[in-house]
Tab-separated table of C-alpha atoms in Angstrom:
chain	number	residue	atom	x	y	z
A	1	UNK	CA	3.505	193.878	82.239
A	2	UNK	CA	6.955	194.917	81.930
A	3	UNK	CA	7.342	194.352	85.745
A	4	UNK	CA	4.872	191.268	85.408
A	5	UNK	CA	6.995	189.589	81.813
A	6	UNK	CA	10.001	190.962	84.952
A	7	UNK	CA	8.912	189.521	87.643
A	8	UNK	CA	8.115	185.420	85.479
A	9	UNK	CA	11.242	185.423	84.175
A	10	UNK	CA	13.176	186.656	87.395
A	11	UNK	CA	10.766	183.499	89.204
A	12	UNK	CA	12.182	180.975	87.078
A	13	UNK	CA	15.821	182.030	87.034
A	14	UNK	CA	15.287	181.775	91.010
A	15	UNK	CA	13.989	178.461	90.740
A	16	UNK	CA	16.146	177.418	88.465
A	17	UNK	CA	19.203	178.584	90.379
A	18	UNK	CA	17.195	177.036	94.183
A	19	UNK	CA	17.210	173.286	91.886
A	20	UNK	CA	20.419	173.627	90.749
A	21	UNK	CA	21.792	174.756	94.499
A	22	UNK	CA	19.179	171.412	95.431
A	23	UNK	CA	20.289	169.139	92.593
A	24	UNK	CA	23.454	169.824	93.875
A	25	UNK	CA	23.490	169.354	96.893
A	26	UNK	CA	22.104	165.815	96.289
A	27	UNK	CA	24.432	165.019	93.945
A	28	UNK	CA	26.999	166.210	97.025
A	29	UNK	CA	24.661	163.652	98.703
A	30	UNK	CA	25.130	161.220	96.968
A	31	UNK	CA	28.496	161.797	96.406
A	32	UNK	CA	29.259	161.436	100.786
A	33	UNK	CA	27.114	158.316	100.150
A	34	UNK	CA	29.182	156.769	97.689
A	35	UNK	CA	32.591	157.696	99.574
A	36	UNK	CA	31.314	155.989	102.841
A	37	UNK	CA	29.237	152.909	101.591
A	38	UNK	CA	33.593	152.389	99.641
A	39	UNK	CA	34.669	153.681	102.639
A	40	UNK	CA	33.740	150.587	104.428
A	41	UNK	CA	33.731	148.295	101.411
A	42	UNK	CA	37.847	148.746	101.323
A	43	UNK	CA	37.364	148.290	105.206
A	44	UNK	CA	35.688	144.998	104.781
A	45	UNK	CA	37.443	143.617	102.220
A	46	UNK	CA	40.961	144.947	104.009
A	47	UNK	CA	39.634	142.518	106.983
A	48	UNK	CA	38.641	139.727	104.460
A	49	UNK	CA	42.662	140.096	103.097
A	50	UNK	CA	43.533	139.862	107.342
A	51	UNK	CA	41.627	137.584	107.776
A	52	UNK	CA	43.344	135.026	105.083
A	53	UNK	CA	47.332	136.230	105.609
A	54	UNK	CA	46.161	134.968	109.683
A	55	UNK	CA	44.732	131.902	108.453
A	56	UNK	CA	47.917	131.779	106.370
A	57	UNK	CA	49.989	132.175	108.981
A	58	UNK	CA	48.717	129.808	111.158
A	59	UNK	CA	49.088	127.475	108.358
A	60	UNK	CA	52.274	127.797	107.788
A	61	UNK	CA	52.982	127.319	111.198
A	62	UNK	CA	51.283	124.127	110.966
A	63	UNK	CA	52.562	122.927	108.165
A	64	UNK	CA	55.865	123.466	110.208
A	65	UNK	CA	55.168	121.919	112.644
A	66	UNK	CA	54.220	118.911	110.942
A	67	UNK	CA	57.053	118.883	108.747
A	68	UNK	CA	59.284	119.011	111.882
A	69	UNK	CA	57.219	116.036	113.198
A	70	UNK	CA	58.244	114.014	110.172
A	71	UNK	CA	61.969	115.229	109.946
A	72	UNK	CA	62.343	114.263	114.128
A	73	UNK	CA	60.706	110.336	112.912
A	74	UNK	CA	62.993	110.394	109.661
A	75	UNK	CA	65.991	110.649	111.659
A	76	UNK	CA	64.839	107.797	113.950
A	77	UNK	CA	64.212	105.738	111.394
A	78	UNK	CA	67.531	106.573	109.188
A	79	UNK	CA	69.097	106.031	112.877
A	80	UNK	CA	67.419	102.240	113.598
A	81	UNK	CA	68.144	101.733	109.173
A	82	UNK	CA	72.014	102.847	110.421
A	83	UNK	CA	72.052	100.624	113.619
A	84	UNK	CA	69.969	97.453	111.642
A	85	UNK	CA	72.709	98.207	108.365
A	86	UNK	CA	75.923	97.357	110.716
A	87	UNK	CA	74.001	94.776	112.686
A	88	UNK	CA	73.589	93.420	109.016
A	89	UNK	CA	77.179	93.241	108.271
A	90	UNK	CA	78.060	92.118	112.116
A	91	UNK	CA	76.223	88.947	111.132
A	92	UNK	CA	77.340	88.195	107.382
A	93	UNK	CA	81.522	88.853	108.971
A	94	UNK	CA	80.510	86.482	111.089
A	95	UNK	CA	78.519	84.370	108.492
A	96	UNK	CA	81.664	84.442	106.270
A	97	UNK	CA	83.937	82.781	109.379
A	98	UNK	CA	80.867	80.583	110.277
A	99	UNK	CA	81.164	78.937	106.213
A	100	UNK	CA	84.369	78.817	107.219
A	101	UNK	CA	84.839	77.048	110.222
A	102	UNK	CA	82.211	74.469	108.876
A	103	UNK	CA	84.193	74.023	105.397
A	104	UNK	CA	87.344	73.398	107.479
A	105	UNK	CA	85.672	71.054	110.119
A	106	UNK	CA	84.302	69.388	106.774
A	107	UNK	CA	87.934	68.986	104.699
A	108	UNK	CA	88.712	67.620	108.867
A	109	UNK	CA	85.981	65.111	108.438
A	110	UNK	CA	87.125	63.733	105.354
A	111	UNK	CA	90.717	63.689	105.699
A	112	UNK	CA	90.048	60.688	108.838
A	113	UNK	CA	87.786	59.254	107.341
A	114	UNK	CA	90.151	58.589	104.179
A	115	UNK	CA	92.414	57.769	107.064
A	116	UNK	CA	90.555	55.122	109.377
A	117	UNK	CA	87.879	54.423	107.009
A	118	UNK	CA	85.278	55.659	108.014
A	119	UNK	CA	82.496	55.456	111.746
A	120	UNK	CA	83.193	53.237	114.362
A	121	UNK	CA	81.416	50.255	114.723
A	122	UNK	CA	81.627	50.412	119.339
A	123	UNK	CA	80.607	53.496	120.243
A	124	UNK	CA	79.053	54.517	116.944
A	125	UNK	CA	81.374	57.645	116.944
A	126	UNK	CA	83.928	58.356	114.795
A	127	UNK	CA	86.918	56.804	116.116
A	128	UNK	CA	90.213	57.891	114.827
A	129	UNK	CA	93.291	55.723	114.458
A	130	UNK	CA	96.438	57.023	117.051
A	131	UNK	CA	99.139	58.276	113.974
A	132	UNK	CA	95.618	60.798	112.987
A	133	UNK	CA	94.827	62.028	116.160
A	134	UNK	CA	98.705	62.969	116.367
A	135	UNK	CA	98.894	64.488	113.533
A	136	UNK	CA	95.792	66.483	113.465
A	137	UNK	CA	95.037	67.292	117.004
A	138	UNK	CA	98.813	67.781	117.937
A	139	UNK	CA	98.779	71.101	116.096
A	140	UNK	CA	97.850	73.579	118.331
A	141	UNK	CA	97.303	75.787	115.325
A	142	UNK	CA	94.514	73.592	114.427
A	143	UNK	CA	93.523	73.249	117.691
A	144	UNK	CA	93.698	76.847	118.461
A	145	UNK	CA	91.536	77.263	115.312
A	146	UNK	CA	88.713	74.443	116.121
A	147	UNK	CA	88.381	76.554	119.995
A	148	UNK	CA	88.674	80.598	118.556
A	149	UNK	CA	84.972	81.906	119.577
A	150	UNK	CA	83.899	84.336	116.325
A	151	UNK	CA	84.747	88.031	116.982
A	152	UNK	CA	82.863	89.870	114.350
A	153	UNK	CA	82.013	93.127	115.410
A	154	UNK	CA	81.193	96.889	114.416
A	155	UNK	CA	84.610	97.763	114.865
A	156	UNK	CA	86.214	95.197	112.384
A	157	UNK	CA	84.138	95.804	109.123
A	158	UNK	CA	85.211	98.791	106.399
A	159	UNK	CA	83.615	101.181	104.999
C-alpha cells in the first residue's frame, strides 16, 4: 500500500514536472514567436519610415528645382521691368522736351500772328513780314533751338 501511494504520489509530481516543462517550453515558444513578430513589425516600420523619408527627400529636391525656376523667372521679369521703367523714364523726358518745344512754337506762332495779322491769302500759309522774320530767324539761339534733336537717354535721368 505504501508503495502504491508512493507510486501514485510520485506519478503526479512527475506529471506536474512534465506539465511545467511543457508549459515553459510553450511559453518560451510563444515568447520567441512574439519576438520574431515584433522584429518583423519593427523592420516593416523602419522600411515605411525609410520610404517616407525617401519620398520627402525626393519632394524636397523637386521643390528646390521648382524654386530655382521661379527665382530665375522672377529675375528675368525684374530685369524686364527695370528695362521698361528706364524706357518709360526716357519717354517721359522726351514728352517733357516736346511739350516745351510745342509751347515755344505756339508762342512763336502767336507772336507772328499778332505782328502779321494772321494768315496770308496768297499761298495759304503764314506770311511773315520782313521785320518779324529778321527779328526771330536771324537770332542764332532761336534757330538752333528749333532744329535741336531730342537727346533724352538713360544717362540724362537722375535716380
